[in-house]
Short mmCIF file of C-alpha atoms in Angstrom, two decimals:
data_model
loop_
_atom_site.label_atom_id
_atom_site.label_comp_id
_atom_site.label_asym_id
_atom_site.label_seq_id
_atom_site.Cartn_x
_atom_site.Cartn_y
_atom_site.Cartn_z
CA MET P 1 -13.46 -0.83 24.40
CA GLU P 2 -12.96 2.90 24.96
CA ARG P 3 -13.09 4.81 22.08
CA MET P 4 -12.03 9.33 21.60
CA SER P 5 -12.61 11.14 19.40
CA PHE P 6 -10.34 13.68 18.16
CA ASP P 7 -11.55 16.77 16.33
CA LEU P 8 -9.30 18.50 13.75
CA ALA P 9 -10.81 21.20 13.49
CA GLN P 10 -10.81 21.97 17.51
CA VAL P 11 -6.93 20.38 18.56
CA PRO P 12 -4.45 20.13 17.26
CA LEU P 13 -3.01 17.43 15.17
CA ARG P 14 -0.60 17.11 17.31
CA GLU P 15 -2.65 15.89 20.58
CA LEU P 16 -4.10 13.38 18.41
CA ASN P 17 -0.34 11.97 17.41
CA THR P 18 1.30 12.40 21.36
CA PHE P 19 -1.96 10.66 22.35
CA LEU P 20 -1.38 7.49 19.60
CA HIS P 21 1.92 7.34 20.89
CA GLN P 22 1.85 8.07 24.45
CA GLU P 23 -1.52 7.17 25.84
CA ALA P 24 -3.56 5.20 23.59
CA ALA P 25 -1.77 1.58 25.34
CA ALA P 26 -1.92 3.00 28.55
CA LYS P 27 -5.76 3.77 29.11
CA GLY P 28 -6.32 1.21 27.04
CA VAL P 29 -7.84 2.54 24.53
CA ARG P 30 -9.11 0.24 20.92
CA GLN P 31 -10.76 3.01 18.79
CA VAL P 32 -9.70 6.37 17.97
CA ALA P 33 -12.36 8.25 15.86
CA VAL P 34 -10.70 11.47 13.77
CA THR P 35 -12.80 14.22 12.25
CA ASN P 36 -12.14 17.08 10.55
CA PRO P 37 -9.10 16.19 8.87
CA ASP P 38 -9.21 18.33 6.24
CA GLY P 39 -5.82 17.18 3.97
CA ALA P 40 -3.55 17.58 7.28
CA HIS P 41 -0.21 15.90 6.56
CA ASN P 42 1.11 13.66 9.18
CA ILE P 43 -2.37 11.65 10.59
CA ALA P 44 -1.96 8.27 12.95
CA VAL P 45 2.13 7.71 11.74
CA GLY P 46 4.06 5.81 13.68
CA LEU P 47 1.22 3.85 15.25
CA ASP P 48 3.04 1.12 17.28
CA CYS P 49 0.53 -0.18 19.23
CA PRO P 50 -3.34 -2.58 18.19
CA VAL P 51 -5.33 1.11 17.93
CA GLU P 52 -8.34 1.37 15.34
CA VAL P 53 -8.02 4.43 14.10
CA GLU P 54 -11.16 5.58 11.42
CA VAL P 55 -10.10 8.94 9.17
CA HIS P 56 -13.84 10.79 8.59
CA GLY P 57 -12.24 13.26 5.37
CA HIS P 58 -9.18 13.43 3.76
CA ALA P 59 -5.28 13.13 5.12
CA GLY P 60 -2.65 14.96 3.37
CA TYR P 61 0.71 13.67 2.97
CA TYR P 62 2.56 10.06 4.57
CA ALA P 63 -1.31 9.55 6.32
CA GLY P 64 -0.79 5.73 8.75
CA GLY P 65 3.18 5.83 7.17
CA MET P 66 5.26 3.41 10.00
CA ASN P 67 2.28 1.99 11.37
CA LYS P 68 3.15 -0.83 13.25
CA THR P 69 -0.31 -3.23 14.54
CA GLY P 70 -2.44 -0.08 14.30
CA THR P 71 -5.54 -0.41 12.15
CA ILE P 72 -6.30 2.88 10.44
CA THR P 73 -9.43 2.59 7.81
CA ILE P 74 -9.42 6.88 5.78
CA PHE P 75 -13.33 6.88 4.61
CA GLY P 76 -11.94 9.92 2.29
CA SER P 77 -8.50 10.50 0.15
CA ALA P 78 -4.95 9.82 1.19
CA GLY P 79 -2.39 11.70 -0.24
CA THR P 80 1.17 11.71 -1.46
CA GLY P 81 2.98 7.78 0.33
CA VAL P 82 0.09 6.78 2.20
CA ALA P 83 1.35 3.54 4.70
CA GLU P 84 4.08 4.33 3.75
CA ASN P 85 7.25 1.95 5.52
CA MET P 86 4.35 0.29 6.94
CA MET P 87 6.05 -2.62 9.13
CA SER P 88 2.27 -4.40 10.01
CA GLY P 89 -1.49 -3.91 10.63
CA ARG P 90 -3.45 -2.66 8.34
CA VAL P 91 -4.39 0.95 6.59
CA HIS P 92 -8.00 1.08 4.74
CA VAL P 93 -8.02 4.47 2.61
CA LYS P 94 -11.63 3.68 1.49
CA GLY P 95 -11.07 6.94 -1.93
CA PHE P 96 -8.00 7.06 -3.95
CA ALA P 97 -4.51 7.55 -2.73
CA SER P 98 -2.01 9.96 -4.01
CA ASN P 99 2.03 9.43 -5.43
CA GLY P 100 3.96 6.47 -3.85
CA ALA P 101 1.51 4.93 -1.80
CA GLY P 102 3.34 1.97 0.18
CA ALA P 103 6.55 3.40 -0.63
CA SER P 104 8.61 1.32 0.78
CA MET P 105 6.47 -0.75 2.54
CA HIS P 106 8.06 -3.79 5.09
CA GLY P 107 4.86 -5.27 6.40
CA GLY P 108 0.76 -4.93 6.77
CA LEU P 109 -1.68 -4.83 4.21
CA LEU P 110 -2.69 -1.31 2.40
CA VAL P 111 -5.93 -1.46 0.92
CA ILE P 112 -7.06 1.42 -1.52
CA ASP P 113 -10.88 1.28 -2.75
CA GLY P 114 -9.87 3.71 -5.64
CA ASP P 115 -7.51 4.13 -8.10
CA ALA P 116 -3.68 4.72 -6.75
CA GLY P 117 -1.26 7.14 -8.54
CA LEU P 118 2.66 7.27 -9.72
CA ARG P 119 5.11 5.23 -7.85
CA CYS P 120 2.27 2.91 -6.22
CA GLY P 121 4.18 0.41 -4.11
CA ILE P 122 8.18 1.64 -5.17
CA SER P 123 10.94 -0.29 -3.53
CA LEU P 124 8.06 -2.23 -1.90
CA LYS P 125 10.11 -4.74 0.72
CA GLY P 126 7.32 -7.29 1.55
CA GLY P 127 3.08 -6.84 3.30
CA ASP P 128 0.78 -6.49 0.49
CA ILE P 129 -0.96 -3.88 -1.57
CA VAL P 130 -4.37 -4.40 -2.95
CA VAL P 131 -5.68 -1.83 -5.22
CA GLY P 132 -9.16 -1.53 -6.35
CA GLY P 133 -8.98 0.34 -9.12
CA SER P 134 -6.02 1.43 -11.92
CA VAL P 135 -2.42 2.12 -10.78
CA GLY P 136 -0.27 4.90 -11.93
CA SER P 137 3.09 4.45 -13.97
CA PHE P 138 6.21 3.33 -12.23
CA SER P 139 3.92 1.46 -10.33
CA ALA P 140 6.28 -1.44 -8.34
CA PHE P 141 9.76 0.46 -9.30
CA MET P 142 12.20 -1.55 -7.94
CA ALA P 143 9.62 -3.73 -5.45
CA GLN P 144 11.58 -6.00 -3.34
CA ALA P 145 9.59 -8.73 -2.47
CA GLY P 146 5.66 -8.28 -1.51
CA ARG P 147 2.20 -8.83 -3.42
CA MET P 148 0.27 -6.71 -5.15
CA VAL P 149 -2.92 -6.94 -6.47
CA ILE P 150 -4.23 -4.66 -8.83
CA CYS P 151 -7.99 -4.86 -9.80
CA GLY P 152 -7.82 -1.75 -12.52
CA ASP P 153 -4.96 -0.97 -15.52
CA ALA P 154 -1.14 -0.10 -15.10
CA GLY P 155 0.42 2.98 -16.18
CA ASP P 156 3.79 2.96 -18.18
CA ALA P 157 6.97 0.91 -17.26
CA LEU P 158 5.09 -1.26 -14.45
CA GLY P 159 7.58 -3.49 -12.71
CA ASP P 160 10.81 -1.44 -13.25
CA SER P 161 13.72 -3.37 -12.17
CA LEU P 162 11.75 -5.49 -10.02
CA TYR P 163 13.27 -8.33 -7.58
CA GLU P 164 11.03 -10.84 -5.72
CA ALA P 165 7.89 -8.87 -5.49
CA VAL P 166 5.28 -10.34 -7.71
CA LEU P 167 2.47 -8.39 -8.94
CA TYR P 168 -1.33 -9.72 -10.10
CA VAL P 169 -2.86 -6.63 -12.73
CA LYS P 170 -6.78 -7.87 -13.69
CA GLY P 171 -6.95 -4.90 -16.30
CA HIS P 172 -4.92 -3.15 -19.42
CA ILE P 173 -1.20 -2.42 -18.88
CA LYS P 174 0.38 -0.01 -20.66
CA SER P 175 3.45 -0.86 -20.90
CA LEU P 176 6.11 -3.32 -18.65
CA GLY P 177 9.21 -1.76 -17.47
CA ALA P 178 12.52 -3.45 -17.46
CA ASP P 179 13.30 -7.11 -16.59
CA ALA P 180 9.52 -7.21 -15.92
CA GLN P 181 7.11 -9.94 -17.40
CA ILE P 182 4.07 -12.00 -17.70
CA GLU P 183 4.14 -14.98 -16.58
CA PRO P 184 1.42 -18.44 -16.58
CA MET P 185 -1.03 -18.32 -13.18
CA THR P 186 -0.53 -21.13 -11.20
CA GLU P 187 -2.88 -22.50 -8.93
CA ALA P 188 -0.80 -20.79 -5.64
CA ASP P 189 -1.09 -17.34 -8.11
CA TYR P 190 -4.99 -18.39 -7.91
CA ALA P 191 -5.16 -19.40 -4.35
CA THR P 192 -3.08 -15.98 -3.28
CA VAL P 193 -4.87 -13.61 -5.07
CA ARG P 194 -8.30 -14.97 -3.80
CA GLU P 195 -7.12 -14.70 -0.31
CA LEU P 196 -5.79 -10.66 -0.69
CA LEU P 197 -9.11 -9.96 -2.48
CA ASP P 198 -11.33 -11.89 0.69
CA ALA P 199 -8.72 -10.00 3.06
CA ALA P 200 -9.00 -6.33 1.48
CA GLY P 201 -13.10 -7.36 0.86
CA MET P 202 -13.05 -7.33 -2.89
CA SER P 203 -15.27 -10.36 -5.33
CA HIS P 204 -12.91 -10.20 -8.40
CA ASP P 205 -12.57 -13.82 -10.11
CA PRO P 206 -8.89 -14.27 -9.67
CA LYS P 207 -9.05 -16.19 -12.94
CA ASP P 208 -9.41 -12.96 -14.70
CA PHE P 209 -4.99 -11.98 -13.39
CA LYS P 210 -2.25 -11.70 -15.04
CA ARG P 211 0.94 -12.41 -13.11
CA VAL P 212 3.96 -10.57 -13.34
CA ALA P 213 6.74 -11.31 -11.92
CA SER P 214 10.92 -10.71 -12.69
CA ALA P 215 13.09 -11.90 -15.42
CA ARG P 216 16.35 -11.66 -13.36
CA SER P 217 18.46 -10.82 -16.12
CA LEU P 218 19.55 -7.89 -13.86
CA TYR P 219 20.51 -9.84 -11.03
CA HIS P 220 24.06 -8.95 -12.28
CA TRP P 221 25.93 -6.65 -14.05
CA ASN P 222 26.03 -7.58 -17.60
CA ALA P 223 29.16 -5.86 -19.54
CA ASP P 224 27.85 -6.91 -22.68
CA ALA P 225 23.98 -5.59 -22.53
CA ASP P 226 25.25 -1.76 -23.15
CA GLN P 227 22.77 -0.29 -21.13
CA GLU P 228 20.29 -1.69 -22.99
CA TYR P 229 17.90 -5.07 -21.14
#
């Protein structure tokens, strides 16, 4: 398996992304190491081939965004919008993730070993997110499909305007958003949490988690609700 390295202290980011988009698959390169990222934005965005990218350091905004079939591991923390609009593949942040992690994901797996900031999983449309730490307020806002496992705490308004996504939270939930509710865990839920924890390499007990899903009261307009739900 051929391996390439890019030192972003020596070459421009555009050279890395051009290689990933246009040359990696044709040259049979399956592993790419990125050193000295120094918080650069848009690292390894729009991948459309089964390449493994290792980012050795901190990444800026939108790292791994629009990923399709790639495997991206960030050995550091990530800025706003990591794995935004991911279609498939895997993005793994070994540190912390800033706001909007996994926003509008359609598929794949996003793993965050540390905490995630505000609006993690906002407008989630599919795929899975596993957070080893806590998430900030308004996480899973308008999440339409997919699953999230939160091994720490959740901030205010978790799951506000939730649709068909399902959230599993181990820690304390500061508050639930409109139309989100805690529901009983089933054996299928325990199996799902176990599956996702195993995929993320985490060893929590699924029986310590709570299920959060939609009460479905916002699915249809209710003129008598007077904007109160």
